[in-house]
mmCIF file of C-alpha atoms in Angstrom:
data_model
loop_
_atom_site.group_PDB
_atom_site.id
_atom_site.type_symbol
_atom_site.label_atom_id
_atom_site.label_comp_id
_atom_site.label_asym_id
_atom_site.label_seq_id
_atom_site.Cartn_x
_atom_site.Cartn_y
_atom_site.Cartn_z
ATOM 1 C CA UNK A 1 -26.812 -1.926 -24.491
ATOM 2 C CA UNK A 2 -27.177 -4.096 -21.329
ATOM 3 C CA UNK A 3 -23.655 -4.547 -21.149
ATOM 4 C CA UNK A 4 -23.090 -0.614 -20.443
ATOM 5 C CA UNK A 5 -25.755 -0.768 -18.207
ATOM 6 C CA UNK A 6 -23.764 -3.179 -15.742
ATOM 7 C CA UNK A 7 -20.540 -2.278 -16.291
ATOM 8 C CA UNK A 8 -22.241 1.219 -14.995
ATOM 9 C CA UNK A 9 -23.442 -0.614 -11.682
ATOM 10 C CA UNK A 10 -19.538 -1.919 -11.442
ATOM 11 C CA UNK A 11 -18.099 1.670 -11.840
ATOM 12 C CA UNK A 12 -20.770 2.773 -9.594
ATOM 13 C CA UNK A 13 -20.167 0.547 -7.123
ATOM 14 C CA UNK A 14 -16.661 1.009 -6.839
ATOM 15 C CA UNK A 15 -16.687 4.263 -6.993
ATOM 16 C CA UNK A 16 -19.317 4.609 -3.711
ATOM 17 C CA UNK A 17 -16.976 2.117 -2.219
ATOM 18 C CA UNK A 18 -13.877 4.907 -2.286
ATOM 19 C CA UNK A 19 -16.295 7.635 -1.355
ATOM 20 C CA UNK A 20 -17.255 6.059 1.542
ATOM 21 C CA UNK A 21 -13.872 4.625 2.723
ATOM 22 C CA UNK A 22 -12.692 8.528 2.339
ATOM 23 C CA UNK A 23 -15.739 9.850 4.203
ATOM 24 C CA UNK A 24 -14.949 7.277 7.131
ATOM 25 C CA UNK A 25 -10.790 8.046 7.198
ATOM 26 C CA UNK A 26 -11.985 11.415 7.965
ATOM 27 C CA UNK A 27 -14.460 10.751 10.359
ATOM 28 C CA UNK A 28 -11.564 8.292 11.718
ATOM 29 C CA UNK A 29 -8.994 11.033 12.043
ATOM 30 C CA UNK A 30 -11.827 13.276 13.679
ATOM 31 C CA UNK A 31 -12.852 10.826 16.405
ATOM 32 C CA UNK A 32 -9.709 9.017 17.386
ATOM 33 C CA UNK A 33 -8.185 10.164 20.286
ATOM 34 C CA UNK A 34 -4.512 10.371 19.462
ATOM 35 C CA UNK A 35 -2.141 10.537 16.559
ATOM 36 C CA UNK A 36 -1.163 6.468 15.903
ATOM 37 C CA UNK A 37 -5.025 5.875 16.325
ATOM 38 C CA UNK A 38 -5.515 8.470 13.443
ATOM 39 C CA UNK A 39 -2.934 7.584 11.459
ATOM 40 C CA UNK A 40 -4.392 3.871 11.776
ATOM 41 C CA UNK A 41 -7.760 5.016 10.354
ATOM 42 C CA UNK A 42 -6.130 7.926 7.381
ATOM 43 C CA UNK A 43 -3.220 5.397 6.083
ATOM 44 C CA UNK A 44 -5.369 2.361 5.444
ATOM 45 C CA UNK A 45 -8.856 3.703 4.897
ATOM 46 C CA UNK A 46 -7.394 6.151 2.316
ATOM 47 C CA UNK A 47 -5.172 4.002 0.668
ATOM 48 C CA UNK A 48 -8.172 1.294 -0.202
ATOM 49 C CA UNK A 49 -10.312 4.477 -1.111
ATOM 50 C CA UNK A 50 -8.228 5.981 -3.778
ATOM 51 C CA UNK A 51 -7.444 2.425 -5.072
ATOM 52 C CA UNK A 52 -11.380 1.583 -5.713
ATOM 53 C CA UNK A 53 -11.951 5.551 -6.674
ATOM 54 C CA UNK A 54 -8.998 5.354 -9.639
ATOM 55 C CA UNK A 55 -10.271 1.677 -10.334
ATOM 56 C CA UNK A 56 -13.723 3.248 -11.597
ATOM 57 C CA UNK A 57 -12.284 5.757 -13.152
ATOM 58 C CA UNK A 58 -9.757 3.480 -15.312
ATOM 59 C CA UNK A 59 -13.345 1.305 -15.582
ATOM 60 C CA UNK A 60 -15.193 4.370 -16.859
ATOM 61 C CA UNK A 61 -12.441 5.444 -19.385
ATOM 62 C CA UNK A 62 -12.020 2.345 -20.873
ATOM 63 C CA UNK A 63 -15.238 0.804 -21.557
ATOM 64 C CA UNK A 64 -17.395 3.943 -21.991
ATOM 65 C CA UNK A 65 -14.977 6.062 -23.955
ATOM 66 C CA UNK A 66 -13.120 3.430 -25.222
ATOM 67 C CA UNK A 67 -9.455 5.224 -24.109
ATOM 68 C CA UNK A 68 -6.972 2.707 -22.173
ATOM 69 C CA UNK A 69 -5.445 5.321 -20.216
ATOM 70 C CA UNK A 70 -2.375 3.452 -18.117
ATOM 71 C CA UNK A 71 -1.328 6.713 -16.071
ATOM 72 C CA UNK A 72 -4.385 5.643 -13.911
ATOM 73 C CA UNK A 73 -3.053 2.073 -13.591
ATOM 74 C CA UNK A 74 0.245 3.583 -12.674
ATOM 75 C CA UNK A 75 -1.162 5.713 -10.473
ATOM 76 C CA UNK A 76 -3.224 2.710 -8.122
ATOM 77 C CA UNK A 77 0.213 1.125 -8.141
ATOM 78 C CA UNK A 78 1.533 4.141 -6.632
ATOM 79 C CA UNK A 79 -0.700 4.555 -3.675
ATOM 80 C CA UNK A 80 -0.776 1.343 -3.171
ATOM 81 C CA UNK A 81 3.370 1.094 -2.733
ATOM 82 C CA UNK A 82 3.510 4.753 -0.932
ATOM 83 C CA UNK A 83 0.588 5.068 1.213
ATOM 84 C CA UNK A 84 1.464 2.310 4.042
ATOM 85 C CA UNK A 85 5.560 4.250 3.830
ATOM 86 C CA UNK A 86 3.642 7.429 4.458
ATOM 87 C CA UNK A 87 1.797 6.146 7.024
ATOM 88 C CA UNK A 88 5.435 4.389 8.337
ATOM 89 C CA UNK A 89 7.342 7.568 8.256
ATOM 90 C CA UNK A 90 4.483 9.817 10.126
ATOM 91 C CA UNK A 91 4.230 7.368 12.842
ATOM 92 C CA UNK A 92 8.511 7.261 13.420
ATOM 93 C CA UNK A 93 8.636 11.041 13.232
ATOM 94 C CA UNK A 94 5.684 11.247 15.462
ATOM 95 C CA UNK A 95 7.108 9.112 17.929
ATOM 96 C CA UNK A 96 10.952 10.359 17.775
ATOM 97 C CA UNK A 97 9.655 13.838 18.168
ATOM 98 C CA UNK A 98 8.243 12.829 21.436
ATOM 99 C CA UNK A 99 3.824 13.060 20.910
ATOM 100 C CA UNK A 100 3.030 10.882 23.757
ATOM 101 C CA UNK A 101 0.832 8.187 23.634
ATOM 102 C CA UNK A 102 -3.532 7.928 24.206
ATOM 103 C CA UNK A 103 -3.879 7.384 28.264
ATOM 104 C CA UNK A 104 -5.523 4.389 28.064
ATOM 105 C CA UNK A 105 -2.538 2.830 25.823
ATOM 106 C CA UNK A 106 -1.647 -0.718 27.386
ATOM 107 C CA UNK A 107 1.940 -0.892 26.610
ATOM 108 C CA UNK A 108 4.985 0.087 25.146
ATOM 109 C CA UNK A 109 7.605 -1.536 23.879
ATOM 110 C CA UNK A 110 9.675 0.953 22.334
ATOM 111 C CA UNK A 111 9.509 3.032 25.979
ATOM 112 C CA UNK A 112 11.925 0.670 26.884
ATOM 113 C CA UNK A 113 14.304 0.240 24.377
ATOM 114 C CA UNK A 114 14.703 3.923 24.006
ATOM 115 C CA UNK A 115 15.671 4.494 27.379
ATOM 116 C CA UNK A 116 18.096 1.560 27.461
ATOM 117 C CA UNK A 117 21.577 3.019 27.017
ATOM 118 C CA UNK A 118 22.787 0.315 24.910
ATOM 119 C CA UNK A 119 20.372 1.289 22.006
ATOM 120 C CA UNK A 120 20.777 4.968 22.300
ATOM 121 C CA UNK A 121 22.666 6.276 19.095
ATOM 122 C CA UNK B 1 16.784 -16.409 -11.576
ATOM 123 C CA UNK B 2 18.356 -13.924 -13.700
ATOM 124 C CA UNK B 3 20.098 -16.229 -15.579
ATOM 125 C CA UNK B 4 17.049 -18.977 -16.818
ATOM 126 C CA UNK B 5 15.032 -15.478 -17.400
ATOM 127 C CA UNK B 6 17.580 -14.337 -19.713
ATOM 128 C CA UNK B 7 18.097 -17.676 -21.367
ATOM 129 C CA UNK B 8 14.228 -17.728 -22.114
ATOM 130 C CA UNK B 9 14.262 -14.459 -23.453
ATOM 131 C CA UNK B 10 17.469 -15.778 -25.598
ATOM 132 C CA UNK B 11 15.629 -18.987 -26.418
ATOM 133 C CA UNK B 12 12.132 -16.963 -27.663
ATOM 134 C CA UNK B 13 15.011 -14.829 -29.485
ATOM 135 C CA UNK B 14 16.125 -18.426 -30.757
ATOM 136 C CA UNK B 15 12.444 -19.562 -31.965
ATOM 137 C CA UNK B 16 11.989 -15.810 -33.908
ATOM 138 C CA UNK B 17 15.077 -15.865 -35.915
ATOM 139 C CA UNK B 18 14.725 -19.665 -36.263
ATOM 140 C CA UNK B 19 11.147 -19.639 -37.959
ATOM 141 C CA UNK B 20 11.839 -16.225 -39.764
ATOM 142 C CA UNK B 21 8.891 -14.332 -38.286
ATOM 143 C CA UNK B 22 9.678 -11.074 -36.502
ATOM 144 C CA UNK B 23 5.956 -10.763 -35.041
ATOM 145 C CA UNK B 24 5.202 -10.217 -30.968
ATOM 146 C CA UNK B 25 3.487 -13.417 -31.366
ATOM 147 C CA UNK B 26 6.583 -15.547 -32.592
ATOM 148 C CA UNK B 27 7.996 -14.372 -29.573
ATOM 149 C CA UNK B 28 6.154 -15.325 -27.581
ATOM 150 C CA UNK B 29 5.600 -18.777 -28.914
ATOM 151 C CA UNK B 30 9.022 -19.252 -28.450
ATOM 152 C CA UNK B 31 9.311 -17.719 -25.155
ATOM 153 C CA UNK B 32 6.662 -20.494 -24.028
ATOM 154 C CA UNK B 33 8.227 -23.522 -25.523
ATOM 155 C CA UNK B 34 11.761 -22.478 -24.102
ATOM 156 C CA UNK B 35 10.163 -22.630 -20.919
ATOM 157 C CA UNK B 36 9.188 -25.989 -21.649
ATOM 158 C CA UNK B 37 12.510 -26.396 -22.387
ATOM 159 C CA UNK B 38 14.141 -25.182 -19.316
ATOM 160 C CA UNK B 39 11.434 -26.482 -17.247
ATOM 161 C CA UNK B 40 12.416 -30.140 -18.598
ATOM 162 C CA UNK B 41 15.962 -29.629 -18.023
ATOM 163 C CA UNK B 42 15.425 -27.629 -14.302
ATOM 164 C CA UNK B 43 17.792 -29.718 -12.380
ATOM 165 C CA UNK B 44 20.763 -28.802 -14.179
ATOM 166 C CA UNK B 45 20.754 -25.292 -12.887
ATOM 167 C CA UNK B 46 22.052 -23.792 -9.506
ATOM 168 C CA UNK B 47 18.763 -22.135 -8.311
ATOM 169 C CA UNK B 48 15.202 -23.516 -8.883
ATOM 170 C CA UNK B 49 12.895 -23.042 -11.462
ATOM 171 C CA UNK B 50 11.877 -19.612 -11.356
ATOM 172 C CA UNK B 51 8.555 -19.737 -12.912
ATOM 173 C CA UNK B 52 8.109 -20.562 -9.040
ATOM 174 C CA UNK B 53 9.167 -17.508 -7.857
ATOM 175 C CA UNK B 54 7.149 -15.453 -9.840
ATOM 176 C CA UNK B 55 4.229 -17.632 -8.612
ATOM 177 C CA UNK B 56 4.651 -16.602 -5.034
ATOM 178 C CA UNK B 57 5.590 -13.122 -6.029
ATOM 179 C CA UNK B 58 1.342 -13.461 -7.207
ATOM 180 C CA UNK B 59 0.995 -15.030 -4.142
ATOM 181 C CA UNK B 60 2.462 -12.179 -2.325
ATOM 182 C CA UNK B 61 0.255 -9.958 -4.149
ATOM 183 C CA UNK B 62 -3.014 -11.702 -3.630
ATOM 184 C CA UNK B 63 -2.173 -11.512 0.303
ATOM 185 C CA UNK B 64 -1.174 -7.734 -0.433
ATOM 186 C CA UNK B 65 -4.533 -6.890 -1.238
ATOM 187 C CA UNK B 66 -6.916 -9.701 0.911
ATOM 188 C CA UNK B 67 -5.159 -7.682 3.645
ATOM 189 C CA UNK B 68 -6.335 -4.610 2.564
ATOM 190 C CA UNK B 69 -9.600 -5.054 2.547
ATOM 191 C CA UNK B 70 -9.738 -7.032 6.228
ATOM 192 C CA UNK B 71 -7.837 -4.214 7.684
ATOM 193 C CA UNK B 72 -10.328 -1.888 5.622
ATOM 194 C CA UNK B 73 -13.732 -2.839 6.980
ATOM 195 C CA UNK B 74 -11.829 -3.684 10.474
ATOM 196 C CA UNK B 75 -10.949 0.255 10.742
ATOM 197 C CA UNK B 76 -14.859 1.003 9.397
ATOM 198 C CA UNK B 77 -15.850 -0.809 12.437
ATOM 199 C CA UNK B 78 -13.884 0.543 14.602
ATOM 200 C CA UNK B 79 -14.451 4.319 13.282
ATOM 201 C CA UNK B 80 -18.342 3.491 13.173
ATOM 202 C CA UNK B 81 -18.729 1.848 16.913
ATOM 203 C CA UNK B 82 -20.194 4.355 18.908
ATOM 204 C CA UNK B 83 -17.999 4.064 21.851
ATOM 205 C CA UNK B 84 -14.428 4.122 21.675
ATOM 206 C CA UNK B 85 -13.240 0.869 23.794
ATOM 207 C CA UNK B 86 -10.465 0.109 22.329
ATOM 208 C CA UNK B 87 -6.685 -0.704 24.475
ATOM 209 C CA UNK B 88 -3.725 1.072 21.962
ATOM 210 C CA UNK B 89 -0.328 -0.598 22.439
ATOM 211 C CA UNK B 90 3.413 -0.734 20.961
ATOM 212 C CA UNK B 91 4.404 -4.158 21.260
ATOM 213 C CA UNK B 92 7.528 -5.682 19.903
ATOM 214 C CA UNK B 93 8.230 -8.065 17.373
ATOM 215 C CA UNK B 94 11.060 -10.285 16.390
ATOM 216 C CA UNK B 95 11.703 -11.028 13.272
ATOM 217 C CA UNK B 96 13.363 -13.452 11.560
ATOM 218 C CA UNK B 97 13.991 -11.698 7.698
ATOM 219 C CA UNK B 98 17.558 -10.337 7.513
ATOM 220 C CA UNK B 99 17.784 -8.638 4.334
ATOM 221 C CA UNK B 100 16.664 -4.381 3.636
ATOM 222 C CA UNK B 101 14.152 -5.112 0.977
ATOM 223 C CA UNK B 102 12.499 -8.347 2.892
ATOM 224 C CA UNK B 103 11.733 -6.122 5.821
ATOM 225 C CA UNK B 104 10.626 -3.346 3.761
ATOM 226 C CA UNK B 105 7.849 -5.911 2.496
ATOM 227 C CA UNK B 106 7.138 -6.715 5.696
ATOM 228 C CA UNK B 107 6.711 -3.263 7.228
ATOM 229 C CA UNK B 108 4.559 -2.532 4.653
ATOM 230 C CA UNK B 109 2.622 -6.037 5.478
ATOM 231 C CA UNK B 110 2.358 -5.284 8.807
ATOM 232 C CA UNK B 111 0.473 -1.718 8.100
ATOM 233 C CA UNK B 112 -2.091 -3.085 5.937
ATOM 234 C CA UNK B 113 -3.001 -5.788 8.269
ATOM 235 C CA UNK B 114 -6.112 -5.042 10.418
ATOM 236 C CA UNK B 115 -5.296 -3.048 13.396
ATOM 237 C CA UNK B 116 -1.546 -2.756 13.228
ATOM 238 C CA UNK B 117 1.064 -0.326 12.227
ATOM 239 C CA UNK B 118 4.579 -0.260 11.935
ATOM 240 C CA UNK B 119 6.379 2.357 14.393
ATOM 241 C CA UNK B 120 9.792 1.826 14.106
ATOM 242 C CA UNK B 121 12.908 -0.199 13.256
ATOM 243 C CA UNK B 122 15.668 -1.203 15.691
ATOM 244 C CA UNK B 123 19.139 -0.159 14.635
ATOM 245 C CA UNK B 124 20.406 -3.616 14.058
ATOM 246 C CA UNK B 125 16.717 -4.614 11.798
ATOM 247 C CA UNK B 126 15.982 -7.317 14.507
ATOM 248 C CA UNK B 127 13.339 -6.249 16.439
ATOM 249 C CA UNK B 128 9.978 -4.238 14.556
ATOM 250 C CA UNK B 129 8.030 -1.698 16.671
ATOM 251 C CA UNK B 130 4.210 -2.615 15.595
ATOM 252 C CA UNK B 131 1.625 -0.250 16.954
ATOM 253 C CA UNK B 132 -1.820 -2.260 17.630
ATOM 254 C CA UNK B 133 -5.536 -0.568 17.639
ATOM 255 C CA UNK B 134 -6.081 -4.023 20.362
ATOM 256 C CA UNK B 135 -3.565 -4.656 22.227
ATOM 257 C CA UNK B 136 -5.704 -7.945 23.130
ATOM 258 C CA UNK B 137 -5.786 -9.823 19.543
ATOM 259 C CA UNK B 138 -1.760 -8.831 20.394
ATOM 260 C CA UNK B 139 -1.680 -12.693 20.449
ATOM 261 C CA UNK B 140 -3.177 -13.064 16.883
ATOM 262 C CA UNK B 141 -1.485 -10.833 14.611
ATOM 263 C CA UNK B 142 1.892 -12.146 15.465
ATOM 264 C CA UNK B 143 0.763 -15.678 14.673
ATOM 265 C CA UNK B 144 -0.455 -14.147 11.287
ATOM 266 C CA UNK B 145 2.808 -12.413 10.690
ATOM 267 C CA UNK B 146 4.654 -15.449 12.203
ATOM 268 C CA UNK B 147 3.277 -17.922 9.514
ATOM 269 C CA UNK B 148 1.539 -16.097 6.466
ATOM 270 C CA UNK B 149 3.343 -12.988 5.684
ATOM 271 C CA UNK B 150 7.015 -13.777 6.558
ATOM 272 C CA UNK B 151 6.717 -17.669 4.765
ATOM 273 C CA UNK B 152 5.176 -15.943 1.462
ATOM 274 C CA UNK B 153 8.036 -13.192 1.424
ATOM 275 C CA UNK B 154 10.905 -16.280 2.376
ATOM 276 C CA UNK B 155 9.321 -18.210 -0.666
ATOM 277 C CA UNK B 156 9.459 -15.097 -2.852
ATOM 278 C CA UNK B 157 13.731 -14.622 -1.831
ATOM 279 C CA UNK B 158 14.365 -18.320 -2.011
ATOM 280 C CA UNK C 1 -28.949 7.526 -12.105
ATOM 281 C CA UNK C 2 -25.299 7.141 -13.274
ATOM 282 C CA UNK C 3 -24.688 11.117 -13.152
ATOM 283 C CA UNK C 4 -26.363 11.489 -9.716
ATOM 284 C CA UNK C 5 -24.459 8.828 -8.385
ATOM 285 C CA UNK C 6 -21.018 10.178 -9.179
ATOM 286 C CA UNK C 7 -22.213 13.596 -7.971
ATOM 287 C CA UNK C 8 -22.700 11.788 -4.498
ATOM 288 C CA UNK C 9 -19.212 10.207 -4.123
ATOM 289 C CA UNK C 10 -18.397 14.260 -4.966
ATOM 290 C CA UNK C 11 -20.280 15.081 -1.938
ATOM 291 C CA UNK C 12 -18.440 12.765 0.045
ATOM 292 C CA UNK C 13 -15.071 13.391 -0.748
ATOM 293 C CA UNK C 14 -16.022 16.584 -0.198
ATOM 294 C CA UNK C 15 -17.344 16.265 3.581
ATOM 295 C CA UNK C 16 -14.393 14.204 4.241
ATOM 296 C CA UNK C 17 -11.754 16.930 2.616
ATOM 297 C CA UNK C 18 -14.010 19.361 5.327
ATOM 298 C CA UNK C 19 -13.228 16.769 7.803
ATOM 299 C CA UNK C 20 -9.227 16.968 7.052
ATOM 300 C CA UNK C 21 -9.444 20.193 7.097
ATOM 301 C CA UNK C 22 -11.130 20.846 10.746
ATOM 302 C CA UNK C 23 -8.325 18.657 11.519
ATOM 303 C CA UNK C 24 -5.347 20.426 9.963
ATOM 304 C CA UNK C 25 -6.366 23.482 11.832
ATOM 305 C CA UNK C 26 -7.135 22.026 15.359
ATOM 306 C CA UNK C 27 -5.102 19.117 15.540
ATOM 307 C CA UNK C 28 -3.016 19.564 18.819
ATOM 308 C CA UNK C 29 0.657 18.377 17.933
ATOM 309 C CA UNK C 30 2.003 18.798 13.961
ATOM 310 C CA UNK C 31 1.744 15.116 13.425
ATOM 311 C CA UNK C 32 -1.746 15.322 13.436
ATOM 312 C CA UNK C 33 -1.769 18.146 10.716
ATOM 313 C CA UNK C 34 0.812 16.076 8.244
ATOM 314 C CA UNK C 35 -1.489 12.959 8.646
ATOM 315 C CA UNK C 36 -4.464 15.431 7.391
ATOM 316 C CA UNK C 37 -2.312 17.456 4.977
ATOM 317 C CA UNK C 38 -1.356 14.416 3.358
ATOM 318 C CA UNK C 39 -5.657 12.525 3.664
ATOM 319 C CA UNK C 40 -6.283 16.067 2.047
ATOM 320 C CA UNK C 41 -3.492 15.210 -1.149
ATOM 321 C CA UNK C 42 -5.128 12.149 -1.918
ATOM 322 C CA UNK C 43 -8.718 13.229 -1.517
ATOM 323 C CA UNK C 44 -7.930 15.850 -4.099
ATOM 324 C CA UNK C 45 -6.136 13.201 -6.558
ATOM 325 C CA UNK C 46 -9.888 11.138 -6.181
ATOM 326 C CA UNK C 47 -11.743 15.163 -6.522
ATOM 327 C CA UNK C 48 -10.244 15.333 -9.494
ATOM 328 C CA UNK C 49 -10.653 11.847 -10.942
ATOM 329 C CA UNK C 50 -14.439 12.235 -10.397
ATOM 330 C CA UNK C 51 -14.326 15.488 -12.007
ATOM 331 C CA UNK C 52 -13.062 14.080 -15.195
ATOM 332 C CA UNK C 53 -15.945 11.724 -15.426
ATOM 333 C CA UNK C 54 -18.516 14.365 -14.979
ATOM 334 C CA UNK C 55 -16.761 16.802 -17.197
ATOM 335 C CA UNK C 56 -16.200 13.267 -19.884
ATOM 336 C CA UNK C 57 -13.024 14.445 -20.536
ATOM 337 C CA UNK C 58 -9.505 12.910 -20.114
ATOM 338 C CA UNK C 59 -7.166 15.913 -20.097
ATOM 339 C CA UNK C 60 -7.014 16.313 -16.128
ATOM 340 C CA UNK C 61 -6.060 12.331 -16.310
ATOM 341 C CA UNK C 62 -2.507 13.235 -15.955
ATOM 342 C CA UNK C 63 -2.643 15.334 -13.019
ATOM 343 C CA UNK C 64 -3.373 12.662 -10.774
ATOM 344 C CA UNK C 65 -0.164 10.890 -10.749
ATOM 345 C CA UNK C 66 1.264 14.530 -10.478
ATOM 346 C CA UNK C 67 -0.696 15.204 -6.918
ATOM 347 C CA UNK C 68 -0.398 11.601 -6.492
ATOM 348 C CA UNK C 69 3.681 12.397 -6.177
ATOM 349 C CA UNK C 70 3.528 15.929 -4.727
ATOM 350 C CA UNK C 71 1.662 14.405 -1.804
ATOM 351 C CA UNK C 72 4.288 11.818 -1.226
ATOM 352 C CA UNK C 73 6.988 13.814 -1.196
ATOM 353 C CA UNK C 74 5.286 16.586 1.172
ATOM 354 C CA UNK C 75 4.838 13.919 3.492
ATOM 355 C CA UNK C 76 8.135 12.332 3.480
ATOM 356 C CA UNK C 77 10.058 15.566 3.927
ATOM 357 C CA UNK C 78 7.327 16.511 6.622
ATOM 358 C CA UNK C 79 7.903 13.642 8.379
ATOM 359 C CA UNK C 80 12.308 14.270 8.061
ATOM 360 C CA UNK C 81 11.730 17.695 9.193
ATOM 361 C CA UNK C 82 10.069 16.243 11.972
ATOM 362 C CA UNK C 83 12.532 14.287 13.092
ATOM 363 C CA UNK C 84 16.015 15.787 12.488
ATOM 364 C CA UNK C 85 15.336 19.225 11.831
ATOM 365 C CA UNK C 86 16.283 19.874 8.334
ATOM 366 C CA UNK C 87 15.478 18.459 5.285
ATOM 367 C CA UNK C 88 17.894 18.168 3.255
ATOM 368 C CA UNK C 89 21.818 17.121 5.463
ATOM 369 C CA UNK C 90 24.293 18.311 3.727
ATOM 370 C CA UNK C 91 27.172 16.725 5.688
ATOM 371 C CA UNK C 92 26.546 12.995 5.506
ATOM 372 C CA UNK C 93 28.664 10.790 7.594
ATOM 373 C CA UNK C 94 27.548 7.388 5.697
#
């Protein structure tokens, strides 16, 4: 009996983990000012979220219902191989399709590169 | 690599039909002491002992996800300051893996690291476009890069 | 305690998908709507994880890796379209 009761606590506290990791991506991609500081905040914050969220949910299933369900292991592998490609590929297609950067960015490397002729394709 | 994993497999293989029990747990008794067994003769193959490998492929893993959860509560900080002073920046950096999947890792390194994101890829894979929430701790990240992440994925493809 | 606690996280997820979604519609350059469409994809994969618990059922288990997928994909040819114009090239030079 008091072994549910903390392995309740566990899945609990994982679980308010992802919620709030979620709740702050999207306050993140709210607030930021332009699209790589967004995508900063929705690729990792998200990825960690779903990852704790599908963790007490595997948790849940398994010691409370007694069902070893591996989709949801699968499925925390999956986001956490795909998420930081997503995040990859929206900030290259951002870029190449010319959203400029925040004003008060610093620097930028790729400025250069992409205007010397040597690298142009 | 290949080859000593497929000679263990053979050897626990070995150890099954030797003993005459066809049980998961045969196998695996033999699979261990035919690692002994390569382990004790480990100079007479070409590569190293790959029980070593799949040690810093763990390795790789366990800086996978300490990453994660820096870079987490660094982007909860910076979402949850009230004022927004940060200084965004592209910077460049060169690295020194050659191979597709190496870099891959590495890109994928470099996004879960607090602060930083991968933009883009130079044609020739030299040079990695990282896109920093500080351009300031610029000085930081590449010494992380420099000497955790690209030594643990080296070890991994040695 | 347990129940009211997973009905919060619900909450959550369920300001932030309201969050994504403010952002899907304003957001000023298309970017900024594939980085929310795809937040909004995985949101829904954790809606519907939390769901099962409440509900104590684990039929709507498989449907996560199914979003899970979907979402991927959405983004990646999002992100082609972006960038070359088509998604699929049917003449390929390499």
């Amino acid at each position: 009996m008091k072994m549910i009761e903390i392995v309740k606590l566990i899945i609990i506290f994982f679980i308010m983990v992802g919620a709030f990791l979620n709740l702050v991506a999207a306050l993140g991609v709210i607030r930021l000012p332009d699209v790589y500081t967004r995508n900063h905040a929705a690729s990792k914050a998200s990825a960690l979220g779903i990852m704790s969220i599908l963790l007490g949910t595997f948790l849940y299933f398994y010691f409370i219902n007694h069902h070893f369900n591996s989709r949801i292991l699968l499925g925390i592998v999956f986001f956490f191989l795909t998420t930081p490609v997503a995040g990859h590929l929206i900030g290259r297609a951002s870029y190449n399709s010319g959203v400029k950067l925040w004003d008060k960015s610093v620097q930028d490397d790729l400025k250069k590169s992409k205007n010397n002729p040597e690298n142009r394709e | 690599m290949a080859f000593q994993l497929l000679l263990n497999v053979f050897l626990g293989f070995m150890w099954m039909l030797l003993t005459v029990t066809f049980e998961p747990v045969a196998f695996l008794k033999g699979y261990l002491f035919g690692l002994l067994i390569i382990f004790a003769f480990r100079r007479f193959f070409h590569s190293r002992f790959y029980l070593l490998n799949v040690i810093a492929v763990f390795n790789l893993i366990y800086i996978f996800v300490r990453e994660l959860i820096l870079s987490n509560i660094a982007v909860v900080k910076t979402v949850l300051k009230p004022k927004l002073d940060m200084n965004p920046g592209i910077f460049a950096y060169p690295t020194v893996l050659e191979k597709d999947w190496e870099i891959t890792i590495l890109a994928n390194l470099i996004t879960l690291t607090p602060g930083t994101l991968v933009i883009d890829v130079s044609p020739d894979n030299k040079i990695l476009y990282v896109h920093a929430m500080d351009i300031n701790t610029k000085k930081e990240s590449i010494d992380s890069i420099k000497n955790t992440f690209e030594k643990a994925i080296m070890e991994v493809g040695r | 305690m347990f129940h009211t606690a997973i009905l919060i996280a619900i909450l959550f997820i369920a300001l932030a998908m309201l969050g994504f979604i403010y952002r899907a519609i304003i957001g000023p350059t298309i970017p900024d709507r594939v980085i929310a469409l795809d937040a909004l994809g995985i949101n829904l994969v954790a809606l519907t994880a939390l769901i099962s618990i409440v509900l104590d059922t684990n039929a709507f288990l498989d449907v996560i890796l199914l979003i899970g997928i979907l979402a991927f994909i959405g983004t990646v040819a999002f992100s082609k379209f972006l960038e070359k114009g088509e998604v699929i090239e049917n003449d390929r030079d390499r």
